[in-house]
Tab-separated table of C-alpha atoms in Angstrom:
chain	number	residue	atom	x	y	z
A	54	MET	CA	71.575	101.868	122.189
A	55	ILE	CA	69.839	99.901	119.619
A	56	THR	CA	68.134	101.591	116.415
A	57	TYR	CA	66.316	100.783	113.446
A	58	LYS	CA	69.366	102.002	111.287
A	59	GLU	CA	72.162	99.887	113.460
A	60	ILE	CA	69.811	96.715	112.780
A	61	PHE	CA	69.625	97.513	109.120
A	62	LYS	CA	73.170	98.252	108.863
A	63	LYS	CA	74.044	94.759	110.899
A	64	LEU	CA	71.679	92.732	108.665
A	65	ILE	CA	72.970	94.673	105.403
A	66	GLY	CA	76.650	93.624	106.473
A	67	ASP	CA	75.502	90.077	107.047
A	68	LYS	CA	74.000	89.612	103.646
A	69	LEU	CA	76.654	91.200	101.406
A	70	LYS	CA	79.047	88.843	103.291
A	71	GLU	CA	77.139	85.970	102.232
A	72	LEU	CA	76.549	87.013	98.769
A	73	SER	CA	80.052	88.211	98.309
A	74	GLY	CA	81.115	87.962	94.652
A	75	ALA	CA	78.029	86.209	93.434
A	76	ILE	CA	76.039	89.001	92.187
A	77	ASN	CA	76.312	93.036	91.074
A	78	LYS	CA	75.480	94.448	94.500
A	79	SER	CA	75.935	98.290	93.260
A	80	SER	CA	72.823	98.058	91.290
A	81	THR	CA	69.788	99.876	92.488
A	82	ASP	CA	67.231	96.818	92.001
A	83	PHE	CA	69.159	94.358	94.087
A	84	PHE	CA	68.878	97.145	97.318
A	85	GLU	CA	65.284	97.303	96.260
A	86	GLU	CA	64.931	93.589	96.963
A	87	LEU	CA	66.909	93.447	99.730
A	88	TYR	CA	64.913	96.259	101.704
A	89	ILE	CA	61.804	94.310	101.063
A	90	GLU	CA	63.557	91.074	102.387
A	91	LEU	CA	65.117	92.705	105.427
A	92	LYS	CA	62.063	94.914	106.189
A	93	VAL	CA	60.134	91.577	107.267
A	94	LYS	CA	63.154	90.761	109.620
A	95	VAL	CA	63.523	94.205	111.064
A	96	LEU	CA	59.485	94.532	111.857
A	97	HIS	CA	59.774	91.150	113.381
A	98	SER	CA	62.578	92.297	115.703
A	99	ALA	CA	61.452	95.606	116.340
A	100	PRO	CA	58.594	94.770	119.128
A	101	ILE	CA	61.229	92.410	120.895
A	102	LEU	CA	63.130	95.213	121.078
A	103	ASN	CA	61.053	98.091	122.298
A	104	LEU	CA	61.537	100.050	119.526
A	105	PRO	CA	58.745	102.558	118.436
A	106	GLU	CA	56.432	101.814	115.656
A	107	ILE	CA	56.926	104.067	112.538
A	108	ASP	CA	55.594	104.063	109.097
A	109	ASP	CA	57.088	102.622	105.928
A	110	GLU	CA	58.712	105.658	104.641
A	111	THR	CA	60.688	106.581	107.823
A	112	LEU	CA	61.395	102.840	108.004
A	113	LYS	CA	63.056	103.040	104.489
A	114	ASN	CA	64.971	106.207	105.219
A	115	TYR	CA	66.617	104.249	108.011
A	116	PHE	CA	67.303	101.502	105.483
A	117	GLU	CA	68.845	104.174	102.977
A	118	SER	CA	71.087	105.814	105.878
A	119	ALA	CA	72.439	102.601	106.950
A	120	ARG	CA	73.030	101.500	103.360
A	121	LYS	CA	75.108	104.680	102.614
A	122	GLU	CA	76.815	104.164	105.981
A	123	TYR	CA	78.034	100.881	105.491
A	124	LEU	CA	78.920	101.373	101.865
A	125	SER	CA	81.102	104.295	102.684
A	126	LEU	CA	83.440	102.350	105.026
A	127	ASN	CA	82.957	99.203	103.438
A	128	SER	CA	83.766	98.814	99.710
A	129	ILE	CA	82.010	95.468	98.030
A	130	ASP	CA	83.106	96.411	94.315
A	131	SER	CA	86.347	98.296	94.019
A	132	GLY	CA	85.831	97.466	89.751
A	133	ARG	CA	88.983	96.713	87.611
A	134	ILE	CA	91.926	99.069	87.382
A	135	GLU	CA	92.708	100.745	83.883
A	136	THR	CA	95.602	103.368	83.492
A	137	LEU	CA	96.200	105.845	80.823
A	138	SER	CA	99.674	107.397	80.507
A	139	LYS	CA	101.450	110.268	78.522
A	140	SER	CA	104.314	108.305	77.612
A	141	ASN	CA	105.277	104.338	77.745
A	142	LYS	CA	107.923	105.079	80.503
A	143	ARG	CA	108.210	101.881	82.272
A	144	THR	CA	107.528	101.842	85.882
A	145	TRP	CA	110.442	102.224	88.477
A	146	LEU	CA	108.407	99.571	90.737
A	147	ILE	CA	109.261	96.354	89.496
A	148	PRO	CA	108.219	93.360	91.391
A	149	ASP	CA	111.749	92.191	92.287
A	150	LYS	CA	112.713	95.701	93.511
A	151	LYS	CA	113.781	95.137	97.098
A	152	ILE	CA	111.547	97.224	99.244
A	153	LYS	CA	110.556	96.197	102.474
A	154	TRP	CA	106.703	96.380	102.622
A	155	ASN	CA	106.297	96.789	106.665
A	156	TYR	CA	103.259	99.524	106.570
A	157	THR	CA	101.760	98.004	103.522
A	158	ASN	CA	101.797	94.566	105.042
A	159	ARG	CA	100.359	95.903	108.101
A	160	TYR	CA	97.643	97.608	106.250
A	161	PHE	CA	96.513	94.565	104.372
A	162	ASP	CA	96.841	92.268	107.525
A	163	ARG	CA	94.036	94.573	109.191
A	164	LEU	CA	92.158	94.485	106.036
A	165	LYS	CA	91.957	90.770	105.584
A	166	LYS	CA	90.791	90.477	109.298
A	167	SER	CA	87.934	92.890	108.277
A	168	ASP	CA	84.474	92.416	106.702
A	169	ARG	CA	86.113	93.093	103.011
A	170	PRO	CA	85.772	90.506	100.688
A	171	LYS	CA	89.058	88.899	99.019
A	172	LYS	CA	88.535	90.111	95.803
A	173	VAL	CA	88.366	93.980	97.108
A	174	ILE	CA	91.311	93.635	99.078
A	175	ASP	CA	93.523	92.003	96.133
A	176	GLU	CA	92.080	94.660	93.800
A	177	ILE	CA	93.367	97.565	96.301
A	178	ALA	CA	96.786	95.553	96.436
A	179	SER	CA	96.974	95.346	92.885
A	180	SER	CA	95.818	98.620	91.846
A	181	SER	CA	98.099	101.020	94.648
A	182	PHE	CA	101.216	98.921	93.524
A	183	GLU	CA	100.490	100.163	89.815
A	184	ILE	CA	99.720	103.691	91.198
A	185	VAL	CA	102.810	104.017	93.127
A	186	GLY	CA	104.781	102.854	90.105
A	187	LYS	CA	103.854	105.520	88.068
A	188	LEU	CA	104.714	108.238	90.913
A	189	GLY	CA	108.191	109.488	91.049
A	190	ASP	CA	110.650	107.272	92.478
A	191	PRO	CA	111.586	108.778	95.982
A	192	LYS	CA	115.173	107.300	95.728
A	193	GLY	CA	115.658	108.495	92.265
A	194	ASP	CA	116.619	111.719	90.683
A	195	ASN	CA	114.545	114.929	91.099
A	196	PHE	CA	111.182	114.609	89.545
A	197	TYR	CA	107.776	116.169	89.272
A	198	VAL	CA	105.004	113.861	88.567
A	199	LYS	CA	101.031	114.489	88.596
A	200	GLY	CA	98.286	112.033	88.129
A	201	LEU	CA	94.639	111.647	88.657
A	202	VAL	CA	92.811	108.603	90.170
A	203	VAL	CA	89.186	108.331	89.233
A	204	GLY	CA	86.831	105.973	91.046
A	205	GLU	CA	82.979	105.791	91.088
A	206	VAL	CA	81.399	106.564	94.202
A	207	GLN	CA	81.674	104.183	97.076
A	208	SER	CA	84.402	102.191	95.238
A	209	GLY	CA	86.925	102.330	97.791
A	210	LYS	CA	88.724	105.419	96.967
A	211	THR	CA	89.708	106.035	100.463
A	212	GLY	CA	90.931	102.606	101.230
A	213	ASN	CA	92.905	102.964	97.817
A	214	PHE	CA	94.490	106.048	98.742
A	215	ASN	CA	95.579	104.542	102.134
A	216	ALA	CA	97.006	101.708	100.649
A	217	VAL	CA	98.881	104.463	98.291
A	218	ILE	CA	100.093	106.063	101.421
A	219	ASN	CA	101.409	102.908	103.333
A	220	ARG	CA	103.512	101.973	100.101
A	221	SER	CA	104.848	105.408	99.558
A	222	ILE	CA	106.124	105.419	103.300
A	223	ASP	CA	107.609	101.880	102.451
A	224	CYS	CA	109.262	103.231	99.160
A	225	GLY	CA	110.841	106.294	101.027
A	226	TYR	CA	108.328	109.428	100.939
A	227	GLY	CA	109.483	111.681	103.591
A	228	LEU	CA	106.301	114.142	103.676
A	229	ILE	CA	102.827	113.221	102.721
A	230	ILE	CA	100.066	115.898	102.487
A	231	VAL	CA	96.540	114.797	102.387
A	232	PHE	CA	94.253	118.061	101.302
A	233	SER	CA	90.797	116.539	102.325
A	234	GLY	CA	88.346	119.064	100.866
A	235	ILE	CA	87.241	122.413	102.334
A	236	MET	CA	85.278	121.359	105.347
A	237	GLU	CA	86.443	120.624	108.773
A	238	ASP	CA	84.327	117.503	109.227
A	239	LEU	CA	85.853	116.035	106.287
A	240	ARG	CA	89.281	116.738	107.319
A	241	SER	CA	88.933	115.220	110.765
A	242	GLN	CA	87.200	112.164	109.245
A	243	THR	CA	90.280	111.754	106.999
A	244	GLN	CA	92.320	112.156	109.938
A	245	GLU	CA	90.749	109.486	112.234
A	246	ARG	CA	90.540	107.349	109.158
A	247	LEU	CA	94.516	107.517	108.653
A	248	GLU	CA	95.441	106.917	112.288
A	249	GLU	CA	93.644	103.682	111.820
A	250	ASP	CA	94.987	102.574	108.529
A	251	VAL	CA	98.349	104.028	108.521
A	252	ILE	CA	99.618	105.743	111.495
A	253	GLY	CA	98.254	103.284	114.062
A	254	GLU	CA	97.741	105.748	116.806
A	255	GLY	CA	95.753	108.634	117.652
A	256	VAL	CA	92.706	109.849	119.782
A	257	ILE	CA	90.718	107.054	121.274
A	258	ASP	CA	88.478	108.830	123.578
A	259	LYS	CA	87.600	112.343	121.988
A	260	LYS	CA	85.533	113.413	125.017
A	261	ASN	CA	88.409	113.112	127.344
A	262	ASP	CA	91.168	113.653	124.714
A	263	LYS	CA	92.746	110.353	125.095
A	264	LYS	CA	95.011	109.101	122.869
A	265	GLY	CA	96.622	105.529	122.180
A	266	ASP	CA	97.151	102.534	119.772
A	267	LYS	CA	94.353	102.122	117.308
A	268	GLY	CA	93.717	100.286	114.238
A	269	VAL	CA	97.020	98.944	112.207
A	270	GLY	CA	98.654	99.764	115.568
A	271	LYS	CA	96.946	97.232	117.509
A	272	GLU	CA	98.446	94.759	114.809
A	273	ILE	CA	102.166	95.516	115.009
A	274	ARG	CA	103.862	98.551	116.552
A	275	PHE	CA	106.527	100.724	115.141
A	276	GLY	CA	108.983	102.840	116.831
A	277	THR	CA	110.386	102.838	120.269
A	278	ARG	CA	107.246	101.451	121.490
A	279	GLY	CA	107.451	98.578	118.986
A	280	ASP	CA	109.920	97.381	116.101
A	281	SER	CA	112.544	99.878	116.643
A	282	SER	CA	114.112	98.880	113.293
A	283	ILE	CA	110.967	100.508	111.557
A	284	GLU	CA	110.424	104.314	111.923
A	285	GLN	CA	107.200	105.190	113.270
A	286	VAL	CA	105.483	107.919	110.972
A	287	CYS	CA	104.221	110.843	112.929
A	288	SER	CA	101.414	113.312	112.510
A	289	ILE	CA	101.103	116.727	114.213
A	290	THR	CA	97.416	117.050	112.872
A	291	SER	CA	94.811	115.496	114.699
A	292	PHE	CA	90.935	115.058	114.261
A	293	LYS	CA	90.621	118.567	115.780
A	294	SER	CA	93.820	120.647	115.173
A	295	ASP	CA	94.711	121.385	111.260
A	296	PHE	CA	98.267	122.511	110.404
A	297	ASN	CA	98.881	125.901	112.414
A	298	GLN	CA	102.069	127.611	113.530
A	299	LYS	CA	101.389	126.631	117.181
A	300	LEU	CA	101.676	122.747	116.138
A	301	VAL	CA	104.868	123.794	114.475
A	302	ASP	CA	106.567	125.358	117.238
A	303	ALA	CA	105.415	122.718	119.536
A	304	ASP	CA	106.476	119.170	117.502
A	305	PHE	CA	107.553	119.347	114.227
A	306	SER	CA	110.938	117.990	112.490
A	307	LEU	CA	111.582	117.087	108.837
A	308	SER	CA	113.876	114.757	110.153
A	309	ARG	CA	111.038	112.412	110.679
A	310	THR	CA	108.262	110.747	108.041
A	311	ASN	CA	105.689	113.164	108.592
A	312	ILE	CA	101.823	112.773	107.106
A	313	LEU	CA	99.593	115.944	107.339
A	314	VAL	CA	95.952	116.268	106.926
A	315	CYS	CA	95.022	119.704	105.765
A	316	LYS	CA	91.834	121.329	104.598
A	317	LYS	CA	92.107	123.031	101.069
A	318	ASN	CA	91.966	126.550	102.827
A	319	VAL	CA	94.188	129.508	101.611
A	320	SER	CA	95.216	130.316	105.169
A	321	VAL	CA	96.131	126.750	106.049
A	322	ILE	CA	98.307	126.272	102.876
A	323	LYS	CA	99.947	129.607	103.261
A	324	ASN	CA	101.150	128.408	106.827
A	325	LEU	CA	102.443	125.272	105.432
A	326	ILE	CA	104.187	127.384	102.571
A	327	LEU	CA	105.895	129.601	104.854
A	328	TRP	CA	106.991	127.368	107.639
A	329	LEU	CA	108.585	124.827	104.818
A	330	TYR	CA	110.279	127.941	103.441
A	331	SER	CA	111.539	129.095	106.857
A	332	TYR	CA	113.135	125.468	107.419
A	333	MET	CA	115.543	125.756	104.639
A	334	SER	CA	119.090	126.909	105.124
A	335	ASP	CA	120.333	129.999	103.614
A	336	ASP	CA	122.319	128.178	100.841
A	337	GLN	CA	118.913	126.342	99.900
A	338	THR	CA	116.100	127.194	97.418
A	339	GLN	CA	114.090	123.836	97.447
A	340	HIS	CA	113.968	120.716	99.952
A	341	ASP	CA	115.176	117.573	98.648
A	342	ILE	CA	113.002	115.257	100.833
A	343	PRO	CA	110.424	113.628	98.632
A	344	LEU	CA	107.063	114.744	98.982
A	345	LEU	CA	103.585	113.389	98.184
A	346	ILE	CA	100.245	115.364	97.786
A	347	ILE	CA	97.250	113.686	97.907
A	348	ASP	CA	94.414	115.405	97.003
A	349	ASP	CA	91.063	114.057	98.067
A	350	GLU	CA	87.748	115.418	95.766
A	351	ALA	CA	90.307	116.911	93.401
A	352	ASP	CA	87.551	118.613	91.319
A	353	ASN	CA	86.741	120.880	94.195
A	354	ALA	CA	88.668	124.155	94.969
A	355	SER	CA	92.222	122.942	93.700
A	356	LEU	CA	91.350	123.632	89.719
A	357	ASN	CA	92.495	126.911	88.374
A	358	ASN	CA	89.205	128.966	87.613
A	359	GLU	CA	91.649	131.825	86.669
A	360	GLY	CA	93.558	130.095	83.907
A	361	HIS	CA	91.190	131.364	81.017
A	362	LYS	CA	92.802	134.744	81.419
A	363	GLY	CA	96.159	133.734	80.943
A	364	ASN	CA	99.095	131.601	82.271
A	365	GLU	CA	100.071	134.616	84.910
A	366	TYR	CA	96.409	133.910	86.502
A	367	ALA	CA	95.421	131.678	89.051
A	368	SER	CA	92.880	130.773	91.882
A	369	LYS	CA	94.425	131.228	95.319
A	370	ILE	CA	94.121	127.743	96.376
A	371	ASN	CA	95.563	126.571	92.894
A	372	GLY	CA	98.219	128.737	92.891
A	373	HIS	CA	99.219	128.170	96.568
A	374	ILE	CA	99.129	124.341	96.031
A	375	ARG	CA	101.842	125.206	92.971
A	376	ALA	CA	103.999	126.927	95.217
A	377	LEU	CA	103.959	124.447	98.152
A	378	LEU	CA	105.128	121.712	95.271
A	379	HIS	CA	107.716	124.346	93.717
A	380	LEU	CA	109.735	124.301	97.236
A	381	PHE	CA	110.640	120.380	96.525
A	382	THR	CA	112.669	119.042	93.991
A	383	LYS	CA	111.210	115.497	94.337
A	384	LYS	CA	107.277	115.760	94.428
A	385	SER	CA	104.416	113.785	93.074
A	386	TYR	CA	100.631	115.256	92.838
A	387	LEU	CA	98.323	112.754	92.867
A	388	GLY	CA	94.453	113.524	92.890
A	389	TYR	CA	91.232	111.534	93.534
A	390	THR	CA	87.663	112.021	92.337
A	391	ALA	CA	84.412	110.465	91.347
A	392	THR	CA	83.790	113.411	89.181
A	393	PRO	CA	86.704	114.244	86.789
A	394	PHE	CA	84.846	116.476	84.251
A	395	GLY	CA	86.356	119.875	85.589
A	396	ASN	CA	89.810	118.156	85.706
A	397	VAL	CA	89.999	117.132	82.412
A	398	ILE	CA	88.507	120.630	80.621
A	399	GLN	CA	90.175	123.269	83.068
A	400	ASP	CA	92.713	125.347	81.142
A	401	ARG	CA	96.100	123.992	80.294
A	402	ASN	CA	98.595	127.096	80.141
A	403	ALA	CA	102.313	127.240	79.876
A	404	LYS	CA	104.373	127.835	83.000
A	405	PRO	CA	104.081	131.438	84.233
A	406	GLU	CA	107.209	133.335	83.873
A	407	LYS	CA	106.623	135.341	87.222
A	408	ASN	CA	106.648	133.859	90.721
A	409	TRP	CA	103.405	133.433	92.938
A	410	LYS	CA	103.560	136.154	95.647
A	411	ILE	CA	102.441	135.437	99.143
A	412	PRO	CA	102.336	138.353	101.250
A	413	TYR	CA	103.213	138.202	104.978
A	414	LYS	CA	104.154	140.220	108.359
A	415	ILE	CA	107.353	138.893	109.923
A	416	ASN	CA	106.550	138.142	113.614
């Protein structure tokens, strides 16, 4: 069904592709002028398409909705990356390091066929390489690395962390957990985006719960149904199912490379911790699988709001995330946010002396 919003979205996309790299398209003045230009075209097309007559305020609202929706999926200016580090430690990811960029190249091949400007794709490739180089080396010794990626709203953070995930898989990370906010709709949206940009398979018909190849999976298939020399990454979470014990009992193995998309919810993280703990043998205290946690909207729910009381205090989600990280000898935590102020000014306490207690009932 053709709507005012869909017409605006198509015209916005065409105009931005036409002017790619020519001007600063993120400015308010540009979109004000663009609305005036596109308004004439839309009003001319409306009678031909049998669209109802609407007032100017409603038309402007349709334009704004189309603009936001287009920009949320199509970054037009990712900006230039700048990095800060506590030390001058050299990156382990040197350009001549022998890594087969199977997942990474597949992802960028897909981006090149999309509407993304070349400048944006090149910046995502460069920034994701630099970010992964600052994480721990999954093939190296034990490590615990923490980092924060800061980007403006609609600057392509999702595209960047999908590139980081693809690169981390190629480098050897065995378990990737993406915390995608506290709402189920955002978690489902992130799951679907990862199925498109990383996994290559997932739900293609929500109404009938039908699954199949999608996104990068239509470029190249990995695993038994494609290039069998490359392992197919797995995800037991789906657009309708967060992590839970039933999913684990049905089909889950740490022998594969896994991606989980989870809400920042105490019960969900508790289930993760208890299951990962139960998966260890009697002589184990930690897993040696390289873990990457990507915390989207890292300023929301993840912060320790109890830190001002002392180093033995933590808000539940913060304490649970730290307990989850402690289950691994090799781990990287990478937060993403557009509003980093809370992360910067939160209390910086020493490591607590007591363990974080998580009560549970057997069976």
